XYZ file of N, CA, C and O in Angstrom:
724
model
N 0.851 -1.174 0.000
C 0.000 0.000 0.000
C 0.892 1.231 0.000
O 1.848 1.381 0.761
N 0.502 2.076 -0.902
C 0.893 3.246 -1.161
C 0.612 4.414 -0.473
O -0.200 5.030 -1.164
N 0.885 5.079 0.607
C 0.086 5.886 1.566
C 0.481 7.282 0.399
O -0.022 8.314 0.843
N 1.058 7.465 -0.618
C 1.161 8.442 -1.379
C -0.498 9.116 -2.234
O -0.992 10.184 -2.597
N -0.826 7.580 -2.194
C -2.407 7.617 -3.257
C -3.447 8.290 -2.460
O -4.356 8.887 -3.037
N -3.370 8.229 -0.994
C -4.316 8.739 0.199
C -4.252 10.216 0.226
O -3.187 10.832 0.276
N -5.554 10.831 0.187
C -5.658 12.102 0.738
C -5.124 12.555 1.921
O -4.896 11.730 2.806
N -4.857 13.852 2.113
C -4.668 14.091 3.787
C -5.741 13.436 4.361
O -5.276 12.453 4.938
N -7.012 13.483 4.504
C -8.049 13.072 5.178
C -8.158 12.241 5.433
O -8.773 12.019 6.476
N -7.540 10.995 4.512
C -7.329 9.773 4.820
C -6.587 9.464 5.215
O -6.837 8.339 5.646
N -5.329 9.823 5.478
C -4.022 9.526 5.914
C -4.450 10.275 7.755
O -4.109 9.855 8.861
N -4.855 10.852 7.569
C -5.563 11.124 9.429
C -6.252 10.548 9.681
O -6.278 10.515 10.912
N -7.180 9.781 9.155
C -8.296 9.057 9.605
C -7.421 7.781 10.042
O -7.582 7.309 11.168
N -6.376 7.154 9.032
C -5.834 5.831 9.680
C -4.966 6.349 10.476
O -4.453 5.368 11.016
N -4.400 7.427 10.955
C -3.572 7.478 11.590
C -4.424 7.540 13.456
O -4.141 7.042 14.546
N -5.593 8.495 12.896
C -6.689 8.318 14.356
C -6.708 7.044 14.663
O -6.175 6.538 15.650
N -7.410 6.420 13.704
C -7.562 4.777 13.975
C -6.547 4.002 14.859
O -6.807 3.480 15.943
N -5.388 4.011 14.242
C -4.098 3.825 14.937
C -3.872 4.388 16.193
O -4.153 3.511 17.009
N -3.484 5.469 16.809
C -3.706 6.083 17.476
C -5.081 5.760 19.018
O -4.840 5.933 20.213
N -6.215 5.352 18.504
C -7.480 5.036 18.883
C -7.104 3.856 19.391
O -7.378 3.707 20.582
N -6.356 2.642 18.650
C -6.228 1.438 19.382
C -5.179 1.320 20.033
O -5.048 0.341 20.767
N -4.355 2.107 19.946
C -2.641 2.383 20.835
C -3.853 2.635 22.104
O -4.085 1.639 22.789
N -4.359 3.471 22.324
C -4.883 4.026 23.490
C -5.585 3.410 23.971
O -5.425 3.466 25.191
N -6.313 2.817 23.700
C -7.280 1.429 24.081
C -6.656 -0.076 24.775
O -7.183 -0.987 25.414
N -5.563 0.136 24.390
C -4.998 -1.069 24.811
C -3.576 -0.885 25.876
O -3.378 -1.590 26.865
N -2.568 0.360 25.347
C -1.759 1.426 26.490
C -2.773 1.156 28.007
O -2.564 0.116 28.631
N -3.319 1.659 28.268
C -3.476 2.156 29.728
C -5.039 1.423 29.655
O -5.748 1.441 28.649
N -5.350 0.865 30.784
C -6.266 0.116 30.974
C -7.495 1.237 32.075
O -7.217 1.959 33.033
N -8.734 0.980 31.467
C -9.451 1.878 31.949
C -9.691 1.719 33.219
O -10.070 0.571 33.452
N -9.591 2.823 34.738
C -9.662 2.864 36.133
C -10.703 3.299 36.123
O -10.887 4.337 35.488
N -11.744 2.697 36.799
C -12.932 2.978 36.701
C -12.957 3.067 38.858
O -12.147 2.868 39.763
N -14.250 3.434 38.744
C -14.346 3.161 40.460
C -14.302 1.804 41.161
O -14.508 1.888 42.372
N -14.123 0.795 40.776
C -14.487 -0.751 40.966
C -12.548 -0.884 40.776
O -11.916 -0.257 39.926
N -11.936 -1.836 41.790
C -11.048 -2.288 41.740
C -10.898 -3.936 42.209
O -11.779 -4.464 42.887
N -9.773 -4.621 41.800
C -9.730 -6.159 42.094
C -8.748 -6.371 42.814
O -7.653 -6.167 42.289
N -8.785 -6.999 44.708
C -7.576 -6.809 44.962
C -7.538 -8.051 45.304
O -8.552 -8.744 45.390
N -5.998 -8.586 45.607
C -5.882 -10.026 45.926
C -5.436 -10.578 47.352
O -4.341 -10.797 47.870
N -6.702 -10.701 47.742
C -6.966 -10.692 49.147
C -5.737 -11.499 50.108
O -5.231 -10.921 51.070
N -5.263 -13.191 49.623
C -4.478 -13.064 49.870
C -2.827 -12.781 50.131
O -2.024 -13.282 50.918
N -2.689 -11.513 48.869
C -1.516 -10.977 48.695
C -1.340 -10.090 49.587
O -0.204 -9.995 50.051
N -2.323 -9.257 50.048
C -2.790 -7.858 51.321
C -2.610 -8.655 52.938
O -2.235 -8.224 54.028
N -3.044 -9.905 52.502
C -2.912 -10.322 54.206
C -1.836 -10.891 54.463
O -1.605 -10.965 55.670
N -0.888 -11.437 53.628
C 0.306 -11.713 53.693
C 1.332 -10.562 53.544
O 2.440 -10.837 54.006
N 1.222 -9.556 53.096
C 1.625 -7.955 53.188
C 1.492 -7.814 54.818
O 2.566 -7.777 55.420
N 0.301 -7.732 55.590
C 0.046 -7.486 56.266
C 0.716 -8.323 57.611
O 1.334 -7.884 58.581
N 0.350 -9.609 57.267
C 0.904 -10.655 58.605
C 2.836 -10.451 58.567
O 3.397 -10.472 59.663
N 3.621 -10.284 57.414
C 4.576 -10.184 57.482
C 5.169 -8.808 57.587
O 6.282 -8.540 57.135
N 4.144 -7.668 58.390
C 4.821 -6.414 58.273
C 5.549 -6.175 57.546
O 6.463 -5.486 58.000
N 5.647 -6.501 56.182
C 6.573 -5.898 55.171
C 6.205 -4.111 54.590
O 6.891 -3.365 53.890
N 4.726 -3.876 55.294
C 4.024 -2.407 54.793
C 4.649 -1.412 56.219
O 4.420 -0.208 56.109
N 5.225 -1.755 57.202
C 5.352 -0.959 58.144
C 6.898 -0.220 57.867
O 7.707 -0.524 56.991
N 7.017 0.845 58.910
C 8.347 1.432 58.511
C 8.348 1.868 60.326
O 7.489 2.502 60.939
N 9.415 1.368 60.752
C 9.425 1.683 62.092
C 9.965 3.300 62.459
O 10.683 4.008 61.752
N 9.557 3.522 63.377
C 9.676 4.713 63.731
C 11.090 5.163 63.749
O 11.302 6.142 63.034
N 11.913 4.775 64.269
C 13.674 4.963 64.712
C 14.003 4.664 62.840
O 14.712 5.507 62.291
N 13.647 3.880 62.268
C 14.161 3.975 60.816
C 13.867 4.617 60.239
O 14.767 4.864 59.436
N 12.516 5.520 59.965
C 12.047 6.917 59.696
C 12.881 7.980 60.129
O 13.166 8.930 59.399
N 13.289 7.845 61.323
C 14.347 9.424 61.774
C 15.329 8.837 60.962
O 15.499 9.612 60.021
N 16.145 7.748 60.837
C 17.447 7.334 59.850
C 17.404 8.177 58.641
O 18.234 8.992 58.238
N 15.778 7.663 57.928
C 16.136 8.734 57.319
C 16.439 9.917 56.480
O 16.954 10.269 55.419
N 15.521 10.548 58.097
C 15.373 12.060 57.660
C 16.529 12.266 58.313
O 16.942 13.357 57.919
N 17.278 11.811 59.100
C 18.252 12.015 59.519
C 19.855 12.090 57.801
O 20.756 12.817 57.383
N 19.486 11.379 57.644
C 20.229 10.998 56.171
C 20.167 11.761 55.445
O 21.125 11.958 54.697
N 18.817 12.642 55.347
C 18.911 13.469 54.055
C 18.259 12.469 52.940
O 18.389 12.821 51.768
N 17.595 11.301 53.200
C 17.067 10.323 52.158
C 15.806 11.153 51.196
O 14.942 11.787 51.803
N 15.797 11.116 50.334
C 14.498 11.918 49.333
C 13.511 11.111 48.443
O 12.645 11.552 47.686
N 13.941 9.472 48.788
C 13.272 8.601 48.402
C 11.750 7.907 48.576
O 11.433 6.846 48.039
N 10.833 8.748 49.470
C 10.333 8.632 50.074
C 8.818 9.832 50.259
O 8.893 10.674 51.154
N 8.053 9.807 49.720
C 6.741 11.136 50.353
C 6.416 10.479 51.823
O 6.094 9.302 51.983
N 6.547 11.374 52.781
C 6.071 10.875 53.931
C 4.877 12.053 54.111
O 5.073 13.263 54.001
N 3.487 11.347 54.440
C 2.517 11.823 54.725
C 1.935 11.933 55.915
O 2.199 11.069 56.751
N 1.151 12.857 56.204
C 0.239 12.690 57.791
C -1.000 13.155 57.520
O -1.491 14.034 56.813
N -1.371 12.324 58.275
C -2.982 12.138 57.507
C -3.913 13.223 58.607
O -4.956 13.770 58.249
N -3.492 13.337 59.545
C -4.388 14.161 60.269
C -5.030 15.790 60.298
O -4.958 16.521 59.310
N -5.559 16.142 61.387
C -6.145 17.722 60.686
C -4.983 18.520 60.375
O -3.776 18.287 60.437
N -5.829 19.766 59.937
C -4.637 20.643 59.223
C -3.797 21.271 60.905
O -2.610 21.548 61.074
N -5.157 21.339 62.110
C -4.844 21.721 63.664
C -3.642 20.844 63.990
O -2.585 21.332 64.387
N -3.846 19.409 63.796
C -2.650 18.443 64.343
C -1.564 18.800 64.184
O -0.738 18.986 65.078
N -1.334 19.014 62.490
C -0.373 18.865 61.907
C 0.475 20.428 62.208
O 1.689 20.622 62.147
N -0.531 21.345 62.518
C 0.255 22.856 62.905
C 1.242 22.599 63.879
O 2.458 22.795 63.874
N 0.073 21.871 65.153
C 0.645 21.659 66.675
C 1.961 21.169 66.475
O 2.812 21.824 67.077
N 2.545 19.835 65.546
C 3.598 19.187 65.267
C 3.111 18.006 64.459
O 2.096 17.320 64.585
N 4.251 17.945 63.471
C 4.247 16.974 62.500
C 6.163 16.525 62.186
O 7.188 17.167 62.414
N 5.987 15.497 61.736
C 7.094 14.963 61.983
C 8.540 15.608 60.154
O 8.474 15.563 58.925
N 9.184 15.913 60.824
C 9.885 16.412 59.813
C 9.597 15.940 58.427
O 9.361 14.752 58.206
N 9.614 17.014 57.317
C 9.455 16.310 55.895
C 8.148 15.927 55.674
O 7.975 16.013 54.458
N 7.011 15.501 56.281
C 5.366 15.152 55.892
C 4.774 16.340 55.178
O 5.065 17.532 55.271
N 4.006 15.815 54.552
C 3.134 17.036 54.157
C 1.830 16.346 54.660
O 1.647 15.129 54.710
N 0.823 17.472 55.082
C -0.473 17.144 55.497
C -1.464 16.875 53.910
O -1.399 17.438 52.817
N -2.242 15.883 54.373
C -3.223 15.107 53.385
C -4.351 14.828 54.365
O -4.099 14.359 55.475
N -5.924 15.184 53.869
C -6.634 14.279 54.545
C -6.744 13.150 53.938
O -6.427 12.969 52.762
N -7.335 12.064 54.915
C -7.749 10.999 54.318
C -8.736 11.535 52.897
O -8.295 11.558 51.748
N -9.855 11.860 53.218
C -10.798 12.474 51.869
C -10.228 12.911 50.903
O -10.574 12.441 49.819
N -9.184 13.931 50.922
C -8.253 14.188 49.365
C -7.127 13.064 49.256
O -6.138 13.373 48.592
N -7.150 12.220 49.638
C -5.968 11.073 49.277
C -6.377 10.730 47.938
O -5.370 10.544 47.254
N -7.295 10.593 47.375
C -7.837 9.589 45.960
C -7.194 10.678 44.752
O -6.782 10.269 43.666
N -7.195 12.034 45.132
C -6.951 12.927 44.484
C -5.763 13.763 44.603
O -5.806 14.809 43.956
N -4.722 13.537 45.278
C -3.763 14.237 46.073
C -2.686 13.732 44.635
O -2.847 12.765 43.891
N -1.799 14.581 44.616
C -0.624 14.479 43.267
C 0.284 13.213 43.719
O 1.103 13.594 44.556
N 0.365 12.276 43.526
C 1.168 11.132 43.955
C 1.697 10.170 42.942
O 0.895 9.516 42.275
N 2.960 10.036 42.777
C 3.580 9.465 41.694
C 3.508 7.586 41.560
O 4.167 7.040 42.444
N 2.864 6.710 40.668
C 3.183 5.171 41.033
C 4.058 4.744 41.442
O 3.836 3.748 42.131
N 6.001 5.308 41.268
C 6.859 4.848 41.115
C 7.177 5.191 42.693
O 7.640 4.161 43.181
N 7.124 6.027 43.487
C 7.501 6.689 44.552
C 6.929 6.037 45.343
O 5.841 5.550 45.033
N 7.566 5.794 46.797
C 7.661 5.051 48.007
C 6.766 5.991 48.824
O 7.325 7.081 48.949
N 5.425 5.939 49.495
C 4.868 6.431 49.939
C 4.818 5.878 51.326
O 4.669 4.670 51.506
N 4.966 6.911 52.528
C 4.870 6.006 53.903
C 3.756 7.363 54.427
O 3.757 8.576 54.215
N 3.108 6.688 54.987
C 1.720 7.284 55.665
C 1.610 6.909 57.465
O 1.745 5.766 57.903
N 1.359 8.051 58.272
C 1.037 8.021 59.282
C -0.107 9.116 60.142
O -0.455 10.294 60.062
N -0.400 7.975 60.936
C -1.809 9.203 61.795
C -1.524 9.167 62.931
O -0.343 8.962 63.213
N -2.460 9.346 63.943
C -2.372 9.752 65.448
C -1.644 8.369 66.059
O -0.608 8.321 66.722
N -2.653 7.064 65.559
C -2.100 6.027 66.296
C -2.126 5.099 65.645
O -1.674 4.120 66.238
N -2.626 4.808 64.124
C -2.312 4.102 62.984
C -3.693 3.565 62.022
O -3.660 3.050 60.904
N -4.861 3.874 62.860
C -5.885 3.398 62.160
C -5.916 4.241 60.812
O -5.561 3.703 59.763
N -6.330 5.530 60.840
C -6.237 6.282 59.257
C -5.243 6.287 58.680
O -5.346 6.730 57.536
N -4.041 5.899 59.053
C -3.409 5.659 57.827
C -3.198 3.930 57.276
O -2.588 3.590 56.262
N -3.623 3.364 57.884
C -4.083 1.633 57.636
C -5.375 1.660 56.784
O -5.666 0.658 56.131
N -6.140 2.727 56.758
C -7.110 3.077 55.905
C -6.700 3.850 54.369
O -7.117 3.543 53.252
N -6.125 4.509 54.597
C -5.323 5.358 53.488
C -4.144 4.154 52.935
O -3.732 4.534 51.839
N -3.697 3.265 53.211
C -2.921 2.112 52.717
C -3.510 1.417 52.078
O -3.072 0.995 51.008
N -4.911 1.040 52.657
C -5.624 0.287 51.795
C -6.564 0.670 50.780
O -7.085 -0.139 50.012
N -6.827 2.181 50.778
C -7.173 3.446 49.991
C -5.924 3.107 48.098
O -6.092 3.023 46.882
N -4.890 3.048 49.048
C -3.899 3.806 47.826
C -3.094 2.221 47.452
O -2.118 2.077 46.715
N -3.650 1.414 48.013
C -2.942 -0.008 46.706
C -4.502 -0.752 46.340
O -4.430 -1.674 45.528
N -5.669 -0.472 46.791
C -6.576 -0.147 45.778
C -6.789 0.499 44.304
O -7.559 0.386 43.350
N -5.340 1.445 44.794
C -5.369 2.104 43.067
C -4.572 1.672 42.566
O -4.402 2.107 41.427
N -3.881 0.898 42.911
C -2.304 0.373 42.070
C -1.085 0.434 42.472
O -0.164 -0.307 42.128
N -1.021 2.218 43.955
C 0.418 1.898 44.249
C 0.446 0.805 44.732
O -0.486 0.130 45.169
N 1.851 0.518 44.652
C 2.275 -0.877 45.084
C 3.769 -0.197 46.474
O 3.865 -0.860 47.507
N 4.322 0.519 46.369
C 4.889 0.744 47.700
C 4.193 1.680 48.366
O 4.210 2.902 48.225
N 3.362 0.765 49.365
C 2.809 2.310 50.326
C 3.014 1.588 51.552
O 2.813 0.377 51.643
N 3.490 2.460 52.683
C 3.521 1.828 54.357
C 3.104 2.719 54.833
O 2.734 3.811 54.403
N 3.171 2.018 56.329
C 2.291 2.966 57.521
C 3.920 3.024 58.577
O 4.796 2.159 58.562
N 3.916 4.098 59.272
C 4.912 4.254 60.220
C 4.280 3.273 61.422
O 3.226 3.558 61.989
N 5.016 2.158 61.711
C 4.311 1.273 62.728
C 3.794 2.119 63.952
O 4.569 2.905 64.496
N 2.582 1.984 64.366
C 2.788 2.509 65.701
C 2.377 4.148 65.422
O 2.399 4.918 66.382
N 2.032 4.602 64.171
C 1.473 6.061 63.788
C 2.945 7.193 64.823
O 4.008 6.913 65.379
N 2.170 8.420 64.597
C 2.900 9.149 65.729
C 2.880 8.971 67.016
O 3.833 9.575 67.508
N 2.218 8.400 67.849
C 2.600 7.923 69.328
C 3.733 7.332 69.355
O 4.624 7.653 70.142
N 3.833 6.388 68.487
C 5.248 5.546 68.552
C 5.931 6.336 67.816
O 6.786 5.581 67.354
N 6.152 7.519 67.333
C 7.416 8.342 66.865
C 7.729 9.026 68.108
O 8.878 9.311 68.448
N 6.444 9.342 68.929
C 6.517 10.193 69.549
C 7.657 9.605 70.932
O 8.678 10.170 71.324
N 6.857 7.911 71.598
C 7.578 7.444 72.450
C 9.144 6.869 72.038
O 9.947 6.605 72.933
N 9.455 6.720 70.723
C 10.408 5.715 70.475
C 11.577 7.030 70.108
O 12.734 7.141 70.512
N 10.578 8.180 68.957
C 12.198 9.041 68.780
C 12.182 10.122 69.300
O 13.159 10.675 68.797
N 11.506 11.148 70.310
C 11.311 12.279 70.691
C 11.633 11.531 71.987
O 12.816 11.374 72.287
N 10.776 11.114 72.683
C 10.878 11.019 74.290
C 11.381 9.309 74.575
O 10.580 8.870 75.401
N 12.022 8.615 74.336
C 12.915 7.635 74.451
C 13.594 7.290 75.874
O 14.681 7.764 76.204
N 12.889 6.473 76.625
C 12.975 6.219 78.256
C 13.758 4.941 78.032
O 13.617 3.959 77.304
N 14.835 5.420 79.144
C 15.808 3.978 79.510
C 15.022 3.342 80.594
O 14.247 3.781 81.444
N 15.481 2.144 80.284
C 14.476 1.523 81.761
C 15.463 1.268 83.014
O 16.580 0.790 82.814
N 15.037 1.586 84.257
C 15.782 1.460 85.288
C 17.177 0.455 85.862
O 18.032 0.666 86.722
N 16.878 -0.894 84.777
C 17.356 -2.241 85.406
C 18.043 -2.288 84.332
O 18.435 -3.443 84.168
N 18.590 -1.183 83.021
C 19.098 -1.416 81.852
C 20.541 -2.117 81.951
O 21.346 -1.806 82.828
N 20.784 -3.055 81.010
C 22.312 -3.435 80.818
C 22.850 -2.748 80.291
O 22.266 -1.912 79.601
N 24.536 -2.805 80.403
C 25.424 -2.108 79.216
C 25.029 -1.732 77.990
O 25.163 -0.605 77.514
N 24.433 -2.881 77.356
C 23.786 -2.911 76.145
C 22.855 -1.926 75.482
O 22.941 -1.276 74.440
N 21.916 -2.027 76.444
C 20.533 -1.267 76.821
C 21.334 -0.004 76.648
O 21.324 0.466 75.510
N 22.073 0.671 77.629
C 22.544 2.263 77.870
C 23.456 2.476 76.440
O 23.556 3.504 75.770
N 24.017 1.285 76.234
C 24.513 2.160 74.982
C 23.789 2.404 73.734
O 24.089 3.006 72.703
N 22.850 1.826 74.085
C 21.859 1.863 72.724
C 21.434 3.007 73.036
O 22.019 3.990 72.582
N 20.468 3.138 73.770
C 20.069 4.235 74.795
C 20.507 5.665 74.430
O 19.847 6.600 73.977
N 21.938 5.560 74.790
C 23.094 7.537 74.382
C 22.573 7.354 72.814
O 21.630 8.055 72.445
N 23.295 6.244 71.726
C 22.553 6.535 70.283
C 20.912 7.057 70.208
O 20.616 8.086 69.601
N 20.184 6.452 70.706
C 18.710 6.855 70.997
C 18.333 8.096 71.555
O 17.184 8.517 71.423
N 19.440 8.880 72.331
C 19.090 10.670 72.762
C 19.850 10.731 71.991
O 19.405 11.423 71.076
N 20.830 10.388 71.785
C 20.878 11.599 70.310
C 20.319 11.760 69.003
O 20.326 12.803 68.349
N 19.975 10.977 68.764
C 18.704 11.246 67.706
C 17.663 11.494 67.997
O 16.954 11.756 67.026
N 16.780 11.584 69.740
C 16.093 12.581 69.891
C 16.249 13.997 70.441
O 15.222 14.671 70.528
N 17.552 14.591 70.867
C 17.965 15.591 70.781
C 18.164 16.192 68.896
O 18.281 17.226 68.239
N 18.125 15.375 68.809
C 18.707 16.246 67.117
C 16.935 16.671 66.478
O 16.823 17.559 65.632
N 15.953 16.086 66.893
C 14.793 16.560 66.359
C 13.622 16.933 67.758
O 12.418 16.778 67.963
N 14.758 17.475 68.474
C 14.197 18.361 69.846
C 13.258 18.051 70.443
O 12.200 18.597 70.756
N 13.907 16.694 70.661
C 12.730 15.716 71.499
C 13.903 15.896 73.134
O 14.803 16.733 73.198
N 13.612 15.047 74.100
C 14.043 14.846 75.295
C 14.277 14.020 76.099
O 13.858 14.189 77.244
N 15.271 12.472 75.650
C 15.477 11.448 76.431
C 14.878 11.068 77.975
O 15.290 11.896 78.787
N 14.140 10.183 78.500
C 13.759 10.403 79.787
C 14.846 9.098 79.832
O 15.489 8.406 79.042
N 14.553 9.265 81.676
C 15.377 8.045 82.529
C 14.158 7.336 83.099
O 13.155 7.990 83.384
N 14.200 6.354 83.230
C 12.727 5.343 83.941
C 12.201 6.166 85.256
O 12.894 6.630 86.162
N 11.297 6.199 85.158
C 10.859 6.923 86.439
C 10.628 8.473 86.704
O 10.165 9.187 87.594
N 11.317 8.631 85.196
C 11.143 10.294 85.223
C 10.488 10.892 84.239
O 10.351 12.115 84.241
């Protein structure tokens, strides 16, 4: 075939055509209805492979790491009071719509982990495939990297872990306690 013999008009029309089934078959239509595989989510789930512990989160923002959107799901009030370095505030309700890349490592946290265990299962409903929750939401950022208590009866071990552990909550102006205090 001679595409020389074709009018412009025709030579756009097969090229729409073309074009029409590239697109039809490229990107698969997202409709509101999704299929998830129930037990791929509960084995996600039983093997905490979706969590990101709190002390490895300060690593690292501590690092300077950029690999990562870290979110907080709570009010815009919460998030004034304190939010954890680097988050940007999201409600749950604009999550479906919020600018978020497939390829990018998304870790999500709330007060104590339920909304963002909701927003996890929100956002690999749509396809991401790396999304976690900070184990333990912010309470456990709060007890593990801000306020970090040695316990009274600690071993060597314990205390030296312990000095590493205030200083990484001194560095994000938190305040090591001692048991009892």
């Amino acid at each position: 075939m001679n595409l020389r013999q074709f009018t412009l008009n025709r030579k756009l029309a097969i090229l729409a055509v073309a074009l029409g089934t590239i697109a039809l078959f490229a990107q698969p239509h997202r409709g509101p209805f999704v299929k998830l595989d129930a037990r791929e989510l509960a084995l996600v789930v039983e093997e905490e492979v979706d969590h990101v512990k709190a002390a490895d989160l300060a690593a690292w923002i501590i690092e300077g790491r950029a690999d990562y959107r870290l979110l907080d799901l709570r009010t815009e009030q919460e998030y004034s009071a304190y939010h954890i370095p680097t988050a940007e505030n999201v409600l749950l309700t604009a999550l479906a719509d919020y600018p978020l890349q497939r390829n990018e490592k998304i870790v999500l946290y709330s007060e104590g982990g339920i909304h963002s265990a909701q927003a996890w299962m929100l956002l690999r409903a749509q396809g991401y495939e790396a999304v976690y929750m900070v184990l333990g939401g912010l309470e456990a950022w709060q007890d593990e990297v801000l306020f970090p208590s040695l316990p009274a009866e600690a071993d060597p071990q314990a205390q030296a872990q312990f000095e590493r552990t205030a200083q990484v909550a001194k560095f994000f102006g938190g305040e090591p306690r001692l048991a009892g205090g």
